[in-house]
Short mmCIF file of C-alpha atoms in Angstrom, two decimals:
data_model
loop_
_atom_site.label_atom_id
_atom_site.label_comp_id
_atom_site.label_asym_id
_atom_site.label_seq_id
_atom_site.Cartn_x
_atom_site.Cartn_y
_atom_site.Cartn_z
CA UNK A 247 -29.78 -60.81 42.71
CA UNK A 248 -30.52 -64.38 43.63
CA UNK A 249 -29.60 -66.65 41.03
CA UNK A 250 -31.74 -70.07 39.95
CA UNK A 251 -29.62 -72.24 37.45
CA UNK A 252 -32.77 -72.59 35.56
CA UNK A 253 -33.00 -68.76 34.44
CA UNK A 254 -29.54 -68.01 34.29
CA UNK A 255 -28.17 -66.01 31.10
CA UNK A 256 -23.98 -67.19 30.93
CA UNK A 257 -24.53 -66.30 26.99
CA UNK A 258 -22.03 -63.12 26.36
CA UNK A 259 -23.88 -62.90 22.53
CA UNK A 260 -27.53 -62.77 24.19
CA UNK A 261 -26.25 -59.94 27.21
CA UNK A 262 -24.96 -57.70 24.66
CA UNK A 263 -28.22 -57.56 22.61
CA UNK A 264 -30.06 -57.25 25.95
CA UNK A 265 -27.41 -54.08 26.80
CA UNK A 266 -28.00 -53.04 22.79
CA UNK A 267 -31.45 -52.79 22.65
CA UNK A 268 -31.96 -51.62 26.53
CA UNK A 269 -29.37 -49.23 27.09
CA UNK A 270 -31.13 -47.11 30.02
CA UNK A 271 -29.16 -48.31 32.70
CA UNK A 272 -29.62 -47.70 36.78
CA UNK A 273 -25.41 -47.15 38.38
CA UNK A 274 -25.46 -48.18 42.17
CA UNK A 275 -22.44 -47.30 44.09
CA UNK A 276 -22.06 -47.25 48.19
CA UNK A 277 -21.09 -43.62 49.24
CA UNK A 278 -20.04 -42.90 52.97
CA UNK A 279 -23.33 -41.88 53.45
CA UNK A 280 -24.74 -44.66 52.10
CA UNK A 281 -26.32 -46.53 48.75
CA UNK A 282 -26.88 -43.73 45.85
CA UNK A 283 -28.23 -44.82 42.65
CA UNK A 284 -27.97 -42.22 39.27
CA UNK A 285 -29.97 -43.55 35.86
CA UNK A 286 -27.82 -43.30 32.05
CA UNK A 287 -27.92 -44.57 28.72
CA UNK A 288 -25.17 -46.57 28.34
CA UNK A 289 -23.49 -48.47 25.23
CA UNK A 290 -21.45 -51.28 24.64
CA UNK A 291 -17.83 -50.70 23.91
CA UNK A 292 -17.39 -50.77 19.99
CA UNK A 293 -14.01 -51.63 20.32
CA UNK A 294 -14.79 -55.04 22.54
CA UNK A 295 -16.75 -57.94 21.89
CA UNK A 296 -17.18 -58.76 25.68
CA UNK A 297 -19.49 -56.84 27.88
CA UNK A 298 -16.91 -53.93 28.26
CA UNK A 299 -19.71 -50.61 28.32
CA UNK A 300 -19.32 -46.96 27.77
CA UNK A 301 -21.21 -43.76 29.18
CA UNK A 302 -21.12 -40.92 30.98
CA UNK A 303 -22.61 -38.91 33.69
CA UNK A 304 -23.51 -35.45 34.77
CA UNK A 305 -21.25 -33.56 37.34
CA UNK A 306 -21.91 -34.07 40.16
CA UNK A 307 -22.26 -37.71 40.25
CA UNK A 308 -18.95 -38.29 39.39
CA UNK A 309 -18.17 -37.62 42.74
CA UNK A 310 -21.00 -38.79 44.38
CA UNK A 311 -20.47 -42.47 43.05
CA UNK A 312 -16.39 -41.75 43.73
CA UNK A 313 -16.07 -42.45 39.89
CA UNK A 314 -13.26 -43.85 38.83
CA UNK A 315 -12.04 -45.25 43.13
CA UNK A 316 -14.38 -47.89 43.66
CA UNK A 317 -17.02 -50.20 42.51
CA UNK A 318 -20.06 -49.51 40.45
CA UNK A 319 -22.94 -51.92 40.03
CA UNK A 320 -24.55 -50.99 36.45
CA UNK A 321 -27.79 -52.80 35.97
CA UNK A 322 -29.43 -53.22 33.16
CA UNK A 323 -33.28 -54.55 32.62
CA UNK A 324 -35.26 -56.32 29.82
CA UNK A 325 -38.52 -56.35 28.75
CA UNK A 326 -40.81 -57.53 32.17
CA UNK A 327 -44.29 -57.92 32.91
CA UNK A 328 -46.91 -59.52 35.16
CA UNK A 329 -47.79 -63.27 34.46
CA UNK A 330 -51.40 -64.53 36.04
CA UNK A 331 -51.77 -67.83 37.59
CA UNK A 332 -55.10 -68.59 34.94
CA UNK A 333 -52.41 -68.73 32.83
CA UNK A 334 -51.60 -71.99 33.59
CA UNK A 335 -54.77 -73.60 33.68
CA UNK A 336 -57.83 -74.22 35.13
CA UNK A 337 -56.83 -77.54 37.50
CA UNK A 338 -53.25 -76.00 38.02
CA UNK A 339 -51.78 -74.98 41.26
CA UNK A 340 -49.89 -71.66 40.90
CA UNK A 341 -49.62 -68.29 41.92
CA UNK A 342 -48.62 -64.73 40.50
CA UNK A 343 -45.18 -64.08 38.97
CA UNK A 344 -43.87 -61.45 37.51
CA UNK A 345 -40.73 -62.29 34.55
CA UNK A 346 -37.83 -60.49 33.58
CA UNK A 347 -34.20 -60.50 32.35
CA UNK A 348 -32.16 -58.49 34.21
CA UNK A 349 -28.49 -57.67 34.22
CA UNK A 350 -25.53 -57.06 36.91
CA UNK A 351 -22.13 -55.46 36.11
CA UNK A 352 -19.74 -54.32 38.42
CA UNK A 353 -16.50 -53.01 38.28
CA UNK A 354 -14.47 -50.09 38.78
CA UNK A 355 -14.59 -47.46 36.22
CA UNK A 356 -12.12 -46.19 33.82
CA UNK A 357 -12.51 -42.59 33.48
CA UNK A 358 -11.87 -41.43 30.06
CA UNK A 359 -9.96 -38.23 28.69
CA UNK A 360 -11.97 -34.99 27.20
CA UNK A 361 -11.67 -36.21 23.45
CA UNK A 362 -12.20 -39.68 24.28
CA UNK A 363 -15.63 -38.70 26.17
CA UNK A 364 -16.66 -36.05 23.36
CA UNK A 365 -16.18 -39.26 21.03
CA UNK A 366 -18.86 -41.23 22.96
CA UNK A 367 -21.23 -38.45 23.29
CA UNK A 368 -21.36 -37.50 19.16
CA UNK A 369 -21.99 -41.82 18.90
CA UNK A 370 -24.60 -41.33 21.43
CA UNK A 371 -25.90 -38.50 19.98
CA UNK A 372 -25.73 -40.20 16.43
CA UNK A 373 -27.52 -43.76 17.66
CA UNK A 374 -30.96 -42.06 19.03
CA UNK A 375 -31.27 -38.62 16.72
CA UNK A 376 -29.78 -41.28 13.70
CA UNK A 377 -33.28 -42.49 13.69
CA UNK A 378 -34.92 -38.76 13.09
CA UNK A 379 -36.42 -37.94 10.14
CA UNK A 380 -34.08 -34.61 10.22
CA UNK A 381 -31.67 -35.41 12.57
CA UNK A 382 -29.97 -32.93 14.55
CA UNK A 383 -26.69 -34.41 15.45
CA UNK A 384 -23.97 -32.82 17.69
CA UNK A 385 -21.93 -31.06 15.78
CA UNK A 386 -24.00 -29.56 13.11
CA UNK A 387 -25.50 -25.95 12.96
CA UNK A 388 -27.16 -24.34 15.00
CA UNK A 389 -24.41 -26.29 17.41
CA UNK A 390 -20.57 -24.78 17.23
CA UNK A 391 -17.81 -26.19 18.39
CA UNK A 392 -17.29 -24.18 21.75
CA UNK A 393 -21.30 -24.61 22.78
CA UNK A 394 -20.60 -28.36 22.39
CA UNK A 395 -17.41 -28.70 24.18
CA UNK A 396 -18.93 -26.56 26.87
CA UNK A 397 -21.94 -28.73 27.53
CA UNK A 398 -19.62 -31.82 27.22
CA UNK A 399 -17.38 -30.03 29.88
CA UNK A 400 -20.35 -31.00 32.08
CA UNK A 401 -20.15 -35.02 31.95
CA UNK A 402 -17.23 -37.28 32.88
CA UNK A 403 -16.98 -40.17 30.69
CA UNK A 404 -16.43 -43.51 31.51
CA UNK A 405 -15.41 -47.10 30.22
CA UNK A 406 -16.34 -50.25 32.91
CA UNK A 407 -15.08 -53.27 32.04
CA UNK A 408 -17.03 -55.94 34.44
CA UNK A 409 -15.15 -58.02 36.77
CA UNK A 410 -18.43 -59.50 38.45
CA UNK A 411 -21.11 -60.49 36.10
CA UNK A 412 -24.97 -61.62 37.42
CA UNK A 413 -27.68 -62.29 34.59
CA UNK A 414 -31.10 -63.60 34.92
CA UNK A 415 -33.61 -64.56 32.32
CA UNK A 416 -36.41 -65.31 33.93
CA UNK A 417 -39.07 -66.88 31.29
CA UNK A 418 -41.05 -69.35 32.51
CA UNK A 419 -38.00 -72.20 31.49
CA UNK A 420 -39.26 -74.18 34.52
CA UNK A 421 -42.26 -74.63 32.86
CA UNK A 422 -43.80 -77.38 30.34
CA UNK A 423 -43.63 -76.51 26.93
CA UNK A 424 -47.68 -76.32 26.81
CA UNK A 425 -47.95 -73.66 29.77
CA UNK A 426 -45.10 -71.72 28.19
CA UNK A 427 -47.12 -71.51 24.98
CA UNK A 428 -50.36 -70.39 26.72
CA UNK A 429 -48.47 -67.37 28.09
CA UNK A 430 -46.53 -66.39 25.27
CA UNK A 431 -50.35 -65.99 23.46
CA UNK A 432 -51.48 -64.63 26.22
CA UNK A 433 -48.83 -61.84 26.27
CA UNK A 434 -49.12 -61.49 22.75
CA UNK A 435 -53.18 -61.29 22.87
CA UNK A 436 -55.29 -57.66 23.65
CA UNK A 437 -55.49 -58.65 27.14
CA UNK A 438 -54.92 -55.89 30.04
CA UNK A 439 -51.10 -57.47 30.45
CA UNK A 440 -50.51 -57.97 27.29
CA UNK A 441 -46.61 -57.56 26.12
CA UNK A 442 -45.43 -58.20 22.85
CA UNK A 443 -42.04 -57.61 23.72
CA UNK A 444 -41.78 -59.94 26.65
CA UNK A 445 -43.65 -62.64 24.61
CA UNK A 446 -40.61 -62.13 22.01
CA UNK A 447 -38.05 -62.67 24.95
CA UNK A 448 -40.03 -65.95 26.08
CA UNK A 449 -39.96 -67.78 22.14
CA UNK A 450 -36.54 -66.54 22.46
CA UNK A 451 -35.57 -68.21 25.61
CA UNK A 452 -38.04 -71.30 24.33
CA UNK A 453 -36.02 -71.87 21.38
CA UNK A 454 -32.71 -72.17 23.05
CA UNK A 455 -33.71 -74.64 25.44
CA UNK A 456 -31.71 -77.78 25.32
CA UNK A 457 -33.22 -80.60 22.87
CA UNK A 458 -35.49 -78.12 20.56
CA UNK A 459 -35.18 -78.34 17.33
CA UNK A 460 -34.60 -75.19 15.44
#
């Protein structure tokens, strides 16, 4: 990913909540036969305060990625959408852009032991069906103990700890405060590219630029 020091994200705090509240993740790895790509949900270590991530996946992509032997490349994406050039204003010169934040991690995998890996499944399990009205978490009835460890037999779990980190917030920041405004209300109006939740990101990144006042 190309990096611009004006959208760079260095902020450890602000990459975890982008990992916390986006935790579908896309793992790129470069097999013998070439680039192969696998898509997980993956968490933050609970244990860590750094960018240290947990997950799993589905035999057999533990071998196809060589899990465990070489590097991984686990990115991670933020809210993104389409940004039009009438945006700007009427006497501006611009063109189409598209913003994003968007996260690189690489590293080489820890692979973790059967109990370990059960324990991140049931938080896994816990974090999404936690939310149900009735949940039905992993090891509650109908679910017994030897259906569970047999579908858990099926996953290899894993702990990456980055050694290369690449993050990118791109948000408009090269832009004046005035344009910035006019496409955060854009995104946030009932236009066809509307997007609340990329409008959120942009006062976000607004906020935290050097010299505003809070």
């Amino acid at each position: 990913m190309r990096q611009n020091p004006s959208f760079t994200l260095a902020d450890v705090a602000e990459m975890r909540r982008v990992i916390e509240q986006n935790p579908w993740a896309t793992i790129v790895s470069a097999a013998d036969e070439g680039q192969v790509a696998s898509h997980y949900v993956m968490m933050l270590d609970e244990d860590r305060d750094d960018l240290t991530i947990v997950g799993h996946v589905g035999r057999p992509d533990d071998l196809i990625h060589g899990m465990g032997e070489r590097e991984l490349l686990v990115v991670f994406q933020g809210p993104h959408g389409y940004v039009s050039p009438g945006w700007y204003g009427k006497d501006t010169q611009a063109v189409p852009t598209w913003n994003y934040i968007a996260l690189h991690l690489a590293g080489v995998p820890e692979i973790l032991g059967d109990d370990e890996n059960l324990r991140v499944l049931d938080r896994l399990v816990e974090r999404f069906e936690g939310r149900m009205p009735d949940p039905r978490l992993m090891w509650e009835r109908p679910n017994d103990e030897a259906f569970v460890r047999r579908l858990a037999a099926g996953t290899v779990g894993f702990r990456l700890t980055p050694t290369r980190v690449v993050a990118k917030r791109k948000l408009s920041q090269n832009k004046d405060a005035a344009t910035v405004e006019n496409v955060i209300a854009e995104l946030q109006g009932d236009g066809v590219y509307a997007n609340p939740a990329l409008a959120d990101e942009m006062r976000r990144a607004q906020d935290a630029r050097p010299g505003r006042k809070a």
